[in-house]
Short mmCIF file of C-alpha atoms in Angstrom, two decimals:
data_model
loop_
_atom_site.label_atom_id
_atom_site.label_comp_id
_atom_site.label_asym_id
_atom_site.label_seq_id
_atom_site.Cartn_x
_atom_site.Cartn_y
_atom_site.Cartn_z
CA ASN A 79 61.35 35.71 -93.62
CA ALA A 80 58.76 32.83 -94.48
CA GLY A 81 55.86 34.35 -93.93
CA VAL A 82 52.47 31.92 -92.94
CA THR A 83 53.17 28.26 -92.53
CA GLN A 84 51.03 25.65 -91.97
CA THR A 85 51.53 22.08 -90.86
CA PRO A 86 49.81 19.60 -92.16
CA LYS A 87 49.60 19.80 -95.45
CA PHE A 88 47.24 16.84 -95.80
CA ARG A 89 45.12 14.65 -93.66
CA VAL A 90 43.08 12.43 -93.32
CA LEU A 91 40.96 10.96 -90.55
CA LYS A 92 38.24 8.81 -89.37
CA THR A 93 34.91 9.81 -88.03
CA GLY A 94 35.60 10.54 -84.18
CA GLN A 95 39.19 11.53 -84.24
CA SER A 96 41.23 14.68 -83.25
CA MET A 97 43.71 16.26 -84.13
CA THR A 98 45.66 20.15 -84.21
CA LEU A 99 46.46 22.41 -87.35
CA LEU A 100 49.57 24.54 -86.67
CA CYS A 101 49.76 28.15 -88.41
CA ALA A 102 53.38 29.82 -87.67
CA GLN A 103 53.86 33.60 -88.50
CA ASP A 104 57.38 35.48 -88.59
CA MET A 105 56.20 38.67 -89.47
CA ASN A 106 54.79 39.65 -85.68
CA HIS A 107 51.22 40.38 -86.35
CA GLU A 108 49.23 40.62 -83.40
CA TYR A 109 45.88 39.63 -85.96
CA MET A 110 45.77 36.22 -86.47
CA TYR A 111 42.60 34.06 -88.51
CA TRP A 112 41.61 30.53 -89.13
CA TYR A 113 39.08 30.19 -91.58
CA ARG A 114 37.93 26.89 -94.15
CA GLN A 115 37.47 26.86 -97.72
CA ASP A 116 34.55 24.65 -99.34
CA PRO A 117 33.35 24.43 -103.60
CA GLY A 118 31.44 27.77 -104.22
CA MET A 119 31.66 28.38 -100.57
CA GLY A 120 34.47 30.93 -100.58
CA LEU A 121 36.41 31.28 -97.33
CA ARG A 122 34.49 31.23 -94.48
CA LEU A 123 35.98 32.11 -90.54
CA ILE A 124 35.89 29.49 -87.85
CA HIS A 125 37.59 31.13 -85.28
CA TYR A 126 40.63 34.31 -84.91
CA SER A 127 42.61 35.96 -82.39
CA VAL A 128 43.54 39.96 -81.43
CA GLY A 129 46.40 39.08 -79.73
CA GLU A 130 48.53 36.49 -77.30
CA GLY A 131 46.29 35.25 -75.17
CA THR A 132 42.81 35.92 -76.83
CA THR A 133 41.04 34.37 -78.72
CA ALA A 134 36.88 35.02 -80.38
CA LYS A 135 34.23 32.93 -82.93
CA GLY A 136 34.45 33.27 -86.30
CA GLU A 137 31.40 32.55 -88.55
CA VAL A 138 31.51 29.30 -88.43
CA PRO A 139 33.11 28.21 -84.74
CA ASP A 140 31.33 24.68 -84.07
CA GLY A 141 33.36 22.18 -83.93
CA TYR A 142 36.78 23.48 -83.62
CA ASN A 143 38.64 24.77 -80.70
CA VAL A 144 41.74 27.48 -81.06
CA SER A 145 44.69 28.48 -79.01
CA ARG A 146 47.23 31.41 -79.10
CA LEU A 147 49.79 30.20 -76.62
CA LYS A 148 52.23 32.46 -78.62
CA LYS A 149 52.18 35.38 -80.73
CA GLN A 150 54.09 33.64 -83.76
CA ASN A 151 51.70 29.92 -83.62
CA PHE A 152 47.96 29.79 -83.60
CA LEU A 153 45.93 26.44 -83.61
CA LEU A 154 43.42 25.17 -84.87
CA GLY A 155 41.88 21.93 -83.12
CA LEU A 156 39.25 19.42 -84.04
CA GLU A 157 38.10 17.01 -80.96
CA SER A 158 35.72 14.96 -82.73
CA ALA A 159 36.36 15.26 -86.64
CA ALA A 160 32.73 14.90 -88.68
CA PRO A 161 32.83 14.20 -92.60
CA SER A 162 31.30 17.87 -92.92
CA GLN A 163 34.75 18.98 -91.36
CA THR A 164 36.43 18.11 -94.51
CA SER A 165 37.63 20.61 -96.65
CA VAL A 166 40.47 23.23 -97.22
CA TYR A 167 41.91 24.93 -93.82
CA PHE A 168 44.19 28.53 -94.32
CA CYS A 169 44.99 30.62 -91.65
CA ALA A 170 46.51 33.48 -92.01
CA SER A 171 48.23 37.04 -90.12
CA ARG A 172 47.03 40.62 -90.94
CA THR A 173 48.98 43.57 -90.76
CA GLY A 174 46.88 46.87 -91.19
CA LEU A 175 44.41 46.06 -94.06
CA GLN A 176 46.57 43.95 -95.46
CA GLN A 177 45.77 39.21 -94.41
CA PHE A 178 48.42 36.78 -95.30
CA PHE A 179 47.44 33.50 -95.67
CA GLY A 180 49.47 30.41 -95.62
CA PRO A 181 49.84 27.65 -98.13
CA GLY A 182 46.82 25.42 -96.47
CA THR A 183 46.23 22.28 -95.25
CA ARG A 184 43.65 19.61 -96.84
CA LEU A 185 41.61 17.74 -94.83
CA THR A 186 39.73 14.68 -95.32
CA VAL A 187 37.90 13.26 -92.40
CA LEU A 188 36.42 9.14 -93.44
CA THR B 11 25.67 38.48 -91.50
CA GLN B 12 26.50 40.97 -94.56
CA LEU B 13 27.10 38.92 -98.03
CA LEU B 14 29.09 39.07 -101.11
CA GLU B 15 28.18 38.06 -104.68
CA GLN B 16 29.84 37.72 -107.22
CA SER B 17 29.62 36.73 -110.40
CA PRO B 18 30.52 35.23 -112.91
CA GLN B 19 31.32 32.15 -111.31
CA PHE B 20 33.06 30.30 -113.58
CA LEU B 21 34.58 32.00 -117.01
CA SER B 22 36.58 30.86 -120.04
CA ILE B 23 38.08 33.35 -121.90
CA GLN B 24 40.61 33.15 -125.18
CA GLU B 25 43.61 35.19 -124.43
CA GLY B 26 43.95 38.83 -125.89
CA GLU B 27 40.11 38.56 -124.72
CA ASN B 28 38.68 41.43 -122.06
CA LEU B 29 36.72 40.51 -119.30
CA THR B 30 35.20 41.90 -115.58
CA VAL B 31 34.17 40.34 -112.44
CA TYR B 32 31.82 42.12 -110.58
CA CYS B 33 31.33 41.69 -106.33
CA ASN B 34 28.35 43.30 -104.53
CA SER B 35 26.66 43.77 -101.54
CA SER B 36 23.69 44.62 -99.73
CA SER B 37 25.60 46.17 -97.18
CA VAL B 38 28.59 48.32 -96.79
CA PHE B 39 31.90 48.29 -96.23
CA SER B 40 34.78 50.54 -95.38
CA SER B 41 36.58 48.80 -97.83
CA LEU B 42 37.00 46.04 -100.51
CA GLN B 43 39.71 43.59 -100.76
CA TRP B 44 40.66 41.44 -104.67
CA TYR B 45 42.26 38.25 -103.72
CA ARG B 46 44.28 35.79 -106.76
CA GLN B 47 44.72 32.64 -105.31
CA GLU B 48 46.27 28.91 -107.35
CA PRO B 49 45.90 25.71 -107.22
CA GLY B 50 47.31 25.08 -103.60
CA GLU B 51 48.34 28.35 -101.92
CA GLY B 52 46.83 30.13 -100.36
CA PRO B 53 44.54 33.82 -101.29
CA VAL B 54 47.10 36.61 -102.38
CA LEU B 55 46.19 40.18 -102.38
CA LEU B 56 45.62 42.53 -104.94
CA VAL B 57 43.94 45.65 -104.29
CA THR B 58 42.22 47.16 -101.25
CA VAL B 59 40.02 50.17 -102.72
CA VAL B 60 38.52 52.69 -99.73
CA THR B 61 36.96 55.47 -101.31
CA GLY B 62 33.78 55.33 -103.07
CA GLY B 63 34.07 55.52 -106.62
CA GLU B 64 37.65 54.49 -106.63
CA VAL B 65 39.50 53.50 -109.70
CA LYS B 66 42.83 51.74 -109.07
CA LYS B 67 45.05 50.10 -111.69
CA LEU B 68 47.58 47.38 -111.66
CA LYS B 69 49.37 47.03 -115.00
CA ARG B 70 46.40 45.16 -116.81
CA LEU B 71 43.57 45.02 -113.95
CA THR B 72 42.07 47.91 -113.16
CA PHE B 73 39.82 47.47 -109.89
CA GLN B 74 36.82 49.78 -109.22
CA PHE B 75 34.78 50.54 -105.84
CA GLY B 76 31.17 51.74 -106.20
CA ASP B 77 30.22 54.92 -105.12
CA ALA B 78 28.17 53.91 -101.88
CA ARG B 79 30.71 50.89 -101.41
CA LYS B 80 28.51 48.22 -102.22
CA ASP B 81 29.89 47.15 -104.82
CA SER B 82 32.91 46.35 -106.88
CA SER B 83 34.56 45.28 -110.03
CA LEU B 84 37.61 44.04 -111.51
CA HIS B 85 38.63 44.38 -115.03
CA ILE B 86 41.74 42.37 -117.41
CA THR B 87 42.18 43.79 -120.92
CA ALA B 88 43.88 41.47 -122.78
CA ALA B 89 43.97 38.29 -120.61
CA GLN B 90 47.28 36.19 -120.32
CA PRO B 91 47.36 32.43 -119.74
CA GLY B 92 48.91 33.59 -116.57
CA ASP B 93 45.76 35.31 -115.27
CA THR B 94 43.99 31.59 -114.76
CA GLY B 95 43.26 31.43 -111.46
CA LEU B 96 40.33 32.37 -108.83
CA TYR B 97 39.91 35.85 -107.96
CA LEU B 98 37.86 36.05 -105.04
CA CYS B 99 36.25 39.63 -103.48
CA ALA B 100 36.71 39.93 -99.65
CA GLY B 101 34.93 42.92 -97.77
CA VAL B 102 36.47 44.81 -94.69
CA GLY B 103 34.36 45.01 -91.86
CA GLY B 104 33.90 48.31 -89.94
CA ALA B 105 33.92 49.30 -86.73
CA GLY B 106 37.88 47.95 -86.10
CA SER B 107 36.99 44.35 -87.01
CA TYR B 108 39.44 44.11 -90.01
CA GLN B 109 37.05 40.93 -90.41
CA LEU B 110 37.00 39.75 -94.25
CA THR B 111 33.61 38.82 -95.73
CA PHE B 112 34.46 36.88 -99.29
CA GLY B 113 32.23 36.28 -101.52
CA LYS B 114 32.90 32.45 -103.60
CA GLY B 115 35.39 33.44 -106.20
CA THR B 116 34.99 33.91 -110.26
CA LYS B 117 37.22 30.91 -111.18
CA LEU B 118 39.03 32.27 -114.28
CA SER B 119 40.43 30.31 -117.37
CA VAL B 120 42.80 31.96 -120.19
CA ILE B 121 42.92 29.79 -123.21
CA PRO B 122 46.44 30.26 -125.07
#
């Protein structure tokens, strides 16, 4: 099993550009999450999904959209990137109380 | 909004020393988790503590959940260079939400 995978690993955007981050899990988990991690801030929840076709807002959802068209995939979109969205983005899936995290995507917005 | 305060933020110690990391909140959590994160990787779950007053041991790591389920500590005995990393505590939300509230982390460096 690959667990949780994220693509791409690195990306540089210019302000105003759009992009989609892909998260995939092969563990058949219902719950999936997107977090951002900034220096000195810990991980903060952006959006999450409790199952295929459902999404919900987390702590810091502004500027992001998500979709869960297939159970194994959870997409995070930035429609118009801003420098404040420079961060490392982590996806996770959950079974029971355990969340399994992907390796992260490092995004820089210039 | 539930907040978790972690201390210290940074810790640099010599190999063989003992250390304790603290995680405190004014809110009650249904359970609390500790994660370890290495550079360039995602956090990995070390332990979940559920019951107030619970103590769990994982080799040289001892985790404790406060009686009131608002605070926790991680104690490492005889630290090794392999213990170097970012330690994160996370409170698990109640009412079936299972959402995690993370502390800001403690960056540990163990010097050989």
